[in-house]
GROMACS .gro file of C-alpha atoms in nm:
model
  404
    1MET     CA    1   8.144   4.751   4.593
    2ALA     CA    2   8.248   4.389   4.480
    3ASP     CA    3   8.557   4.517   4.339
    4GLU     CA    4   8.685   4.707   4.647
    5PRO     CA    5   8.875   4.543   4.903
    6GLU     CA    6   8.760   4.499   5.274
    7ALA     CA    7   8.792   4.800   5.437
    8ALA     CA    8   8.914   4.895   5.788
    9PRO     CA    9   8.721   5.188   5.934
   10GLY     CA   10   8.946   5.499   5.927
   11ARG     CA   11   9.216   5.362   5.707
   12HIS     CA   12   9.143   5.627   5.424
   13ALA     CA   13   9.073   5.914   5.651
   14GLU     CA   14   9.432   5.857   5.796
   15GLN     CA   15   9.587   5.822   5.460
   16GLN     CA   16   9.399   6.145   5.338
   17ARG     CA   17   9.561   6.335   5.640
   18ARG     CA   18   9.908   6.187   5.569
   19GLY     CA   19   9.868   6.253   5.203
   20PHE     CA   20  10.047   6.078   4.910
   21VAL     CA   21  10.249   6.311   4.717
   22LEU     CA   22  10.502   6.038   4.643
   23LEU     CA   23  10.227   5.812   4.524
   24ARG     CA   24  10.251   5.556   4.827
   25PHE     CA   25   9.995   5.473   5.084
   26VAL     CA   26  10.072   5.309   5.408
   27ASP     CA   27  10.153   4.908   5.317
   28ASP     CA   28   9.828   4.739   5.359
   29LEU     CA   29   9.642   5.013   5.179
   30GLU     CA   30   9.895   5.001   4.906
   31ARG     CA   31   9.840   4.651   4.844
   32ASP     CA   32   9.486   4.676   4.839
   33TYR     CA   33   9.512   4.963   4.577
   34GLN     CA   34   9.748   4.759   4.344
   35ARG     CA   35   9.506   4.484   4.364
   36SER     CA   36   9.187   4.711   4.302
   37LEU     CA   37   9.378   4.857   3.995
   38VAL     CA   38   9.432   4.540   3.818
   39ARG     CA   39   9.076   4.426   3.890
   40LEU     CA   40   8.923   4.727   3.785
   41ASN     CA   41   9.133   4.791   3.468
   42ALA     CA   42   9.176   4.425   3.351
   43ASN     CA   43   9.009   4.438   3.051
   44GLY     CA   44   9.169   4.768   2.926
   45LEU     CA   45   9.500   4.635   3.027
   46ARG     CA   46   9.432   4.292   2.827
   47ALA     CA   47   9.325   4.514   2.530
   48ALA     CA   48   9.622   4.714   2.517
   49GLN     CA   49   9.845   4.408   2.503
   50VAL     CA   50   9.650   4.257   2.257
   51LEU     CA   51   9.678   4.573   2.069
   52GLY     CA   52  10.060   4.596   2.096
   53ILE     CA   53  10.090   4.208   1.972
   54ALA     CA   54   9.864   4.322   1.675
   55ALA     CA   55  10.083   4.619   1.592
   56ILE     CA   56  10.400   4.424   1.609
   57PHE     CA   57  10.271   4.199   1.366
   58ALA     CA   58  10.131   4.447   1.133
   59PHE     CA   59  10.488   4.616   1.137
   60ILE     CA   60  10.674   4.295   1.054
   61ALA     CA   61  10.417   4.240   0.772
   62LEU     CA   62  10.452   4.605   0.636
   63ASP     CA   63  10.844   4.598   0.657
   64HIS     CA   64  10.887   4.252   0.501
   65PHE     CA   65  10.644   4.313   0.212
   66SER     CA   66  10.680   4.663   0.132
   67LEU     CA   67  10.950   4.881   0.292
   68GLN     CA   68  11.218   4.628   0.360
   69LEU     CA   69  11.416   4.813   0.590
   70SER     CA   70  11.462   4.566   0.875
   71PRO     CA   71  11.697   4.259   0.882
   72ALA     CA   72  11.595   3.921   0.989
   73PRO     CA   73  11.737   3.928   1.332
   74VAL     CA   74  11.516   4.228   1.393
   75TYR     CA   75  11.221   4.010   1.335
   76GLN     CA   76  11.340   3.736   1.513
   77VAL     CA   77  11.399   3.938   1.838
   78LEU     CA   78  11.032   4.100   1.775
   79CYS     CA   79  10.864   3.789   1.767
   80LEU     CA   80  11.110   3.574   2.036
   81LEU     CA   81  11.126   3.855   2.299
   82SER     CA   82  10.891   4.144   2.224
   83VAL     CA   83  10.567   3.929   2.137
   84PRO     CA   84  10.640   3.725   2.478
   85ALA     CA   85  10.698   4.018   2.656
   86LEU     CA   86  10.351   4.153   2.604
   87LEU     CA   87  10.187   3.800   2.604
   88LEU     CA   88  10.318   3.746   2.962
   89PRO     CA   89  10.113   3.995   3.132
   90LEU     CA   90   9.823   3.920   2.924
   91LEU     CA   91   9.809   3.550   3.024
   92ALA     CA   92   9.883   3.636   3.380
   93SER     CA   93   9.579   3.876   3.433
   94TYR     CA   94   9.348   3.601   3.403
   95PRO     CA   95   9.401   3.380   3.773
   96PRO     CA   96   9.217   3.580   4.021
   97GLN     CA   97   9.534   3.555   4.238
   98ALA     CA   98   9.755   3.723   3.990
   99ALA     CA   99   9.677   4.069   4.083
  100ALA     CA  100   9.933   4.033   4.374
  101ARG     CA  101  10.184   3.948   4.123
  102HIS     CA  102  10.094   4.206   3.843
  103GLN     CA  103  10.303   4.484   3.909
  104ARG     CA  104  10.618   4.250   3.898
  105ILE     CA  105  10.531   4.097   3.601
  106ALA     CA  106  10.444   4.380   3.421
  107PHE     CA  107  10.767   4.558   3.514
  108VAL     CA  108  10.973   4.266   3.412
  109SER     CA  109  10.751   4.270   3.079
  110ALA     CA  110  10.804   4.652   2.990
  111VAL     CA  111  11.140   4.622   3.055
  112VAL     CA  112  11.188   4.347   2.796
  113LEU     CA  113  10.980   4.500   2.548
  114GLY     CA  114  11.164   4.814   2.567
  115LEU     CA  115  11.495   4.696   2.563
  116SER     CA  116  11.453   4.446   2.254
  117VAL     CA  117  11.283   4.717   2.037
  118ALA     CA  118  11.588   4.943   2.140
  119TRP     CA  119  11.811   4.662   2.037
  120SER     CA  120  11.617   4.613   1.722
  121ILE     CA  121  11.666   4.977   1.624
  122GLY     CA  122  12.044   4.991   1.728
  123TYR     CA  123  12.114   4.663   1.522
  124ALA     CA  124  11.926   4.778   1.225
  125ARG     CA  125  12.132   5.106   1.217
  126GLN     CA  126  12.437   4.921   1.164
  127LEU     CA  127  12.330   4.841   0.840
  128ARG     CA  128  12.114   5.152   0.775
  129PRO     CA  129  12.215   5.441   0.939
  130ASP     CA  130  11.878   5.602   0.861
  131TYR     CA  131  11.665   5.344   1.005
  132PRO     CA  132  11.368   5.517   1.190
  133MET     CA  133  11.316   5.492   1.593
  134GLN     CA  134  10.957   5.635   1.600
  135ALA     CA  135  10.877   5.280   1.725
  136LEU     CA  136  11.072   5.389   2.070
  137LEU     CA  137  10.810   5.701   2.099
  138VAL     CA  138  10.517   5.437   2.051
  139VAL     CA  139  10.666   5.197   2.348
  140THR     CA  140  10.729   5.511   2.550
  141ALA     CA  141  10.348   5.597   2.555
  142TYR     CA  142  10.283   5.230   2.641
  143LEU     CA  143  10.511   5.227   2.910
  144TYR     CA  144  10.359   5.538   3.111
  145PHE     CA  145   9.989   5.510   2.987
  146LEU     CA  146   9.892   5.180   2.880
  147SER     CA  147  10.136   4.898   3.091
  148GLY     CA  148   9.956   4.920   3.401
  149LEU     CA  149  10.263   5.010   3.583
  150LEU     CA  150  10.266   5.246   3.861
  151TRP     CA  151  10.424   5.598   3.835
  152GLY     CA  152  10.781   5.500   3.975
  153ARG     CA  153  10.798   5.187   3.768
  154ALA     CA  154  10.686   5.344   3.479
  155VAL     CA  155  10.970   5.598   3.507
  156LEU     CA  156  11.209   5.363   3.551
  157CYS     CA  157  11.103   5.181   3.218
  158GLY     CA  158  11.133   5.491   3.062
  159ALA     CA  159  11.459   5.584   3.171
  160LEU     CA  160  11.624   5.220   3.091
  161VAL     CA  161  11.469   5.251   2.737
  162TRP     CA  162  11.626   5.600   2.709
  163LEU     CA  163  11.958   5.490   2.823
  164ALA     CA  164  11.941   5.151   2.574
  165PHE     CA  165  11.882   5.380   2.278
  166CYS     CA  166  12.161   5.664   2.338
  167LEU     CA  167  12.428   5.515   2.513
  168PRO     CA  168  12.534   5.226   2.292
  169PRO     CA  169  12.591   5.458   1.988
  170MET     CA  170  12.818   5.703   2.204
  171LEU     CA  171  13.016   5.424   2.360
  172ASP     CA  172  13.122   5.218   2.046
  173GLY     CA  173  13.386   5.431   1.948
  174SER     CA  174  13.267   5.536   1.612
  175PRO     CA  175  13.116   5.869   1.509
  176ALA     CA  176  12.754   5.906   1.646
  177PRO     CA  177  12.455   5.961   1.402
  178PRO     CA  178  12.426   6.336   1.331
  179GLN     CA  179  12.046   6.274   1.394
  180LEU     CA  180  12.096   6.098   1.736
  181LEU     CA  181  12.107   6.425   1.947
  182TYR     CA  182  11.779   6.524   1.805
  183GLU     CA  183  11.624   6.173   1.837
  184ALA     CA  184  11.762   6.162   2.192
  185TYR     CA  185  11.570   6.486   2.298
  186TYR     CA  186  11.255   6.403   2.156
  187LEU     CA  187  11.258   6.049   2.321
  188LEU     CA  188  11.333   6.229   2.642
  189LEU     CA  189  11.097   6.471   2.596
  190ALA     CA  190  10.807   6.199   2.544
  191ASN     CA  191  10.930   6.081   2.867
  192CYS     CA  192  10.879   6.376   3.030
  193ILE     CA  193  10.555   6.414   2.914
  194GLY     CA  194  10.466   6.054   3.042
  195VAL     CA  195  10.644   6.122   3.385
  196VAL     CA  196  10.416   6.412   3.447
  197GLY     CA  197  10.089   6.253   3.281
  198ARG     CA  198  10.113   5.948   3.456
  199TYR     CA  199  10.200   6.142   3.774
  200LEU     CA  200   9.888   6.335   3.766
  201ALA     CA  201   9.661   6.004   3.659
  202GLU     CA  202   9.784   5.791   3.909
  203TYR     CA  203   9.728   6.086   4.189
  204GLN     CA  204   9.362   6.122   4.062
  205ASP     CA  205   9.305   5.746   4.070
  206ARG     CA  206   9.458   5.698   4.437
  207ARG     CA  207   9.229   5.979   4.526
  208GLN     CA  208   8.915   5.834   4.369
  209PHE     CA  209   9.023   5.487   4.538
  210LEU     CA  210   9.017   5.635   4.909
  211LEU     CA  211   8.689   5.839   4.789
  212ARG     CA  212   8.541   5.461   4.732
  213LEU     CA  213   8.668   5.336   5.072
  214GLU     CA  214   8.510   5.659   5.216
  215LEU     CA  215   8.172   5.573   5.045
  216ARG     CA  216   8.185   5.226   5.133
  217GLN     CA  217   8.261   5.294   5.517
  218LEU     CA  218   7.980   5.528   5.509
  219ALA     CA  219   7.767   5.259   5.335
  220GLU     CA  220   7.862   4.966   5.561
  221TYR     CA  221   7.954   5.118   5.918
  222ASP     CA  222   7.799   5.247   6.192
  223ALA     CA  223   7.909   5.613   6.254
  224LEU     CA  224   7.911   5.606   6.616
  225THR     CA  225   8.088   5.299   6.713
  226GLY     CA  226   8.280   5.186   6.411
  227LEU     CA  227   8.127   4.858   6.379
  228ARG     CA  228   7.938   4.736   6.064
  229ASN     CA  229   7.579   4.872   6.056
  230ARG     CA  230   7.256   4.660   6.028
  231ARG     CA  231   7.260   4.619   5.630
  232ALA     CA  232   7.628   4.510   5.641
  233PHE     CA  233   7.580   4.267   5.896
  234GLY     CA  234   7.271   4.106   5.692
  235GLN     CA  235   7.512   4.084   5.382
  236ARG     CA  236   7.819   3.914   5.533
  237ALA     CA  237   7.606   3.734   5.767
  238GLN     CA  238   7.403   3.552   5.471
  239MET     CA  239   7.731   3.450   5.327
  240ALA     CA  240   7.869   3.291   5.660
  241TRP     CA  241   7.532   3.111   5.688
  242ALA     CA  242   7.548   2.999   5.335
  243LEU     CA  243   7.933   2.860   5.403
  244ALA     CA  244   7.853   2.699   5.705
  245ALA     CA  245   7.558   2.527   5.542
  246ARG     CA  246   7.772   2.382   5.286
  247GLU     CA  247   8.059   2.280   5.496
  248HIS     CA  248   7.817   2.145   5.771
  249LYS     CA  249   7.996   2.389   6.020
  250SER     CA  250   7.802   2.564   6.339
  251VAL     CA  251   7.729   2.910   6.359
  252SER     CA  252   7.696   3.093   6.696
  253LEU     CA  253   7.495   3.405   6.694
  254LEU     CA  254   7.454   3.638   6.994
  255ILE     CA  255   7.211   3.980   7.046
  256LEU     CA  256   7.319   4.188   7.294
  257ASP     CA  257   7.156   4.478   7.468
  258LEU     CA  258   7.351   4.772   7.651
  259ASP     CA  259   7.160   4.770   7.980
  260PHE     CA  260   6.984   5.094   8.125
  261LEU     CA  261   7.083   5.308   7.826
  262LYS     CA  262   6.831   5.554   7.889
  263ARG     CA  263   6.896   5.573   8.269
  264ILE     CA  264   7.257   5.673   8.161
  265ASN     CA  265   7.172   5.930   7.902
  266ASP     CA  266   6.940   6.105   8.207
  267GLN     CA  267   7.204   6.077   8.479
  268HIS     CA  268   7.509   6.130   8.299
  269GLY     CA  269   7.442   6.268   7.944
  270HIS     CA  270   7.402   6.160   7.591
  271LEU     CA  271   7.795   6.215   7.543
  272THR     CA  272   7.849   5.942   7.830
  273GLY     CA  273   7.574   5.719   7.686
  274ASP     CA  274   7.767   5.718   7.324
  275ASP     CA  275   8.065   5.679   7.478
  276CYS     CA  276   7.954   5.378   7.656
  277LEU     CA  277   7.813   5.232   7.354
  278ARG     CA  278   8.136   5.277   7.169
  279GLU     CA  279   8.311   5.080   7.485
  280VAL     CA  280   8.067   4.784   7.424
  281ALA     CA  281   8.111   4.794   7.046
  282GLU     CA  282   8.522   4.808   7.115
  283ALA     CA  283   8.443   4.507   7.339
  284LEU     CA  284   8.244   4.321   7.088
  285ARG     CA  285   8.520   4.395   6.834
  286GLY     CA  286   8.803   4.231   7.026
  287LEU     CA  287   8.618   3.931   7.027
  288THR     CA  288   8.537   3.896   6.644
  289ARG     CA  289   8.887   3.917   6.502
  290ARG     CA  290   8.888   3.625   6.286
  291PRO     CA  291   8.776   3.671   5.890
  292MET     CA  292   8.433   3.506   5.925
  293ASP     CA  293   8.322   3.658   6.241
  294ILE     CA  294   8.097   3.972   6.219
  295SER     CA  295   8.002   4.222   6.477
  296SER     CA  296   7.741   4.496   6.416
  297ARG     CA  297   7.538   4.763   6.576
  298PHE     CA  298   7.216   4.668   6.522
  299GLY     CA  299   7.029   4.976   6.584
  300GLY     CA  300   6.995   5.193   6.942
  301ASP     CA  301   7.108   4.994   7.220
  302GLU     CA  302   7.132   4.675   7.051
  303PHE     CA  303   7.438   4.482   6.892
  304VAL     CA  304   7.477   4.141   6.729
  305ALA     CA  305   7.766   3.927   6.654
  306LEU     CA  306   7.803   3.613   6.442
  307TRP     CA  307   8.111   3.350   6.528
  308TYR     CA  308   8.183   3.090   6.228
  309ASP     CA  309   8.248   2.716   6.363
  310ALA     CA  310   8.372   2.875   6.729
  311ASP     CA  311   8.502   2.634   7.000
  312PRO     CA  312   8.192   2.589   7.232
  313GLN     CA  313   8.415   2.598   7.535
  314TRP     CA  314   8.510   2.955   7.420
  315ILE     CA  315   8.177   3.068   7.370
  316GLU     CA  316   8.077   2.977   7.728
  317GLN     CA  317   8.378   3.191   7.837
  318LEU     CA  318   8.245   3.482   7.600
  319GLU     CA  319   8.052   3.653   7.918
  320GLN     CA  320   8.354   3.686   8.135
  321ALA     CA  321   8.557   3.828   7.821
  322LEU     CA  322   8.303   4.099   7.774
  323ARG     CA  323   8.298   4.155   8.139
  324GLN     CA  324   8.669   4.198   8.169
  325GLN     CA  325   8.703   4.420   7.844
  326LEU     CA  326   8.402   4.652   7.971
  327ALA     CA  327   8.585   4.701   8.316
  328LEU     CA  328   8.881   4.850   8.146
  329ARG     CA  329   8.669   5.132   7.999
  330GLN     CA  330   8.815   5.490   8.008
  331GLY     CA  331   8.695   5.847   7.943
  332PRO     CA  332   8.337   5.948   7.999
  333ALA     CA  333   8.219   5.608   8.000
  334ALA     CA  334   8.405   5.551   8.346
  335GLN     CA  335   8.169   5.757   8.517
  336VAL     CA  336   7.923   5.500   8.510
  337GLU     CA  337   7.914   5.296   8.814
  338ARG     CA  338   7.829   4.950   8.655
  339LEU     CA  339   7.815   4.886   8.288
  340SER     CA  340   7.672   4.596   8.163
  341VAL     CA  341   7.494   4.404   7.886
  342THR     CA  342   7.256   4.146   7.839
  343GLY     CA  343   7.259   3.893   7.570
  344GLY     CA  344   7.095   3.596   7.387
  345GLY     CA  345   7.280   3.351   7.188
  346VAL     CA  346   7.227   3.039   6.982
  347ARG     CA  347   7.480   2.769   6.869
  348CYS     CA  348   7.313   2.579   6.572
  349TRP     CA  349   7.389   2.427   6.232
  350PRO     CA  350   7.250   2.601   5.926
  351ASN     CA  351   7.058   2.379   5.684
  352PRO     CA  352   6.803   2.429   5.437
  353ARG     CA  353   6.523   2.390   5.661
  354PHE     CA  354   6.682   2.645   5.952
  355GLY     CA  355   6.774   2.966   5.789
  356LEU     CA  356   6.942   3.269   5.969
  357GLN     CA  357   6.621   3.437   6.057
  358ASP     CA  358   6.516   3.146   6.281
  359ALA     CA  359   6.834   3.159   6.447
  360MET     CA  360   6.777   3.545   6.476
  361ALA     CA  361   6.448   3.497   6.658
  362ALA     CA  362   6.592   3.199   6.883
  363ALA     CA  363   6.846   3.426   6.983
  364ASP     CA  364   6.597   3.722   7.054
  365ALA     CA  365   6.407   3.491   7.251
  366GLN     CA  366   6.699   3.407   7.477
  367LEU     CA  367   6.792   3.781   7.506
  368TYR     CA  368   6.424   3.853   7.659
  369GLY     CA  369   6.403   3.537   7.861
  370GLY     CA  370   6.756   3.646   7.997
  371LYS     CA  371   6.597   4.049   8.073
  372GLU     CA  372   6.316   3.875   8.258
  373ARG     CA  373   6.539   3.675   8.478
  374GLY     CA  374   6.768   3.978   8.557
  375ARG     CA  375   6.970   4.184   8.349
  376GLY     CA  376   7.371   4.167   8.306
  377VAL     CA  377   7.370   3.788   8.228
  378ILE     CA  378   7.425   3.620   7.850
  379SER     CA  379   7.186   3.316   7.800
  380TRP     CA  380   7.279   3.046   7.542
  381THR     CA  381   7.124   2.744   7.404
  382ARG     CA  382   7.228   2.496   7.171
  383LEU     CA  383   6.955   2.418   6.881
  384GLU     CA  384   6.947   2.056   6.827
  385ASP     CA  385   6.657   2.112   6.590
  386SER     CA  386   6.868   2.285   6.378
  387LEU     CA  387   7.083   2.001   6.258
  388ASP     CA  388   6.820   1.794   6.068
  389GLY     CA  389   6.447   1.886   6.232
  390PRO     CA  390   6.235   2.158   6.117
  391PRO     CA  391   6.294   2.509   6.241
  392PRO     CA  392   6.175   2.631   6.560
  393GLN     CA  393   5.834   2.789   6.552
  394THR     CA  394   5.959   3.141   6.668
  395GLY     CA  395   6.098   3.190   6.303
  396ALA     CA  396   5.717   3.174   6.161
  397ALA     CA  397   5.640   3.530   6.246
  398LEU     CA  398   5.948   3.714   6.284
  399PRO     CA  399   5.936   4.069   6.441
  400ALA     CA  400   6.020   4.335   6.171
  401ARG     CA  401   6.330   4.452   6.396
  402LEU     CA  402   6.490   4.118   6.374
  403ARG     CA  403   6.489   4.089   5.979
  404VAL     CA  404   6.836   4.128   5.804
   0.00000   0.00000   0.00000
């Protein structure tokens, strides 16, 4: 799961419906796919590039000490262009931020590699017309299956290499070598095999990527509301809490209950009750849009939200914002005359002596204190003790339903 990008609910399903015959996702999903592709295959791509560099030096050693077919300029081009072309994506694959640039770097690298090998063969044939061209078949296989290029870019690279090999002998005015037609045919056939093979491999890889997103959504999101489930909230809340403790920032934690859900189910039906839960979830989602904000359906009619370093004045206006959102409800939920929530929230400062469970217990106490005073209100408190004092006693015996 750590290698997958943050998945927005429904993106994968929409892409599955649209299809991807042209091997292209919608923009944000395509970006996530390319980054995931690099992260998951980084070691394999590095091994392929190291193998390619070793193969070039092995060819130079074999040719220089045994066959002696290649002139000195061929060695120079291979060492000064082909080897750096393989070395560049290898070195660029290590910084974490390089995943976003991988395709551009790999494309330039592949073009330089293919053209330098094609030039070397063409130059050597000016001195030895029978100079072998099988190295281009190996380069073609690398372009399609080992370079990490997406299908479209691999096809473009393969076409450029084929043209660079075939056109110069035909355009220089001298008779083309008799074997050129056969070599051009077999190189074209190798490209056709690469085109089909790479297409099938990438199609299956994209399909697996969407399936992984679907599995992640099933594991982390509530099916009814689309909010994160309890397990996912616990994981992300712990990360936000640890960051706030390290950066000495505040955390605002809110527990919400949808009021009178059982009465709504009895009077209007469970479908209406479900729609009311979705309306509350949508309102809460609209208020947790920053990267470190979290909203979750905690279970039944209960929701929980966390805001990282939120403006205190904005937190004070949260109740009004929720009411405005719920007032705009549509669909079956509009049948309910008054849809309200009761909440308890705390603003605190994480530290080693005051943990997330303590904040949850304090928010829960605020929630039930508010219910005793009347529903439809959100009660907030600022926990001064969380700055440097001991945790509240409420955290000592935390109810099982509040553990994350």
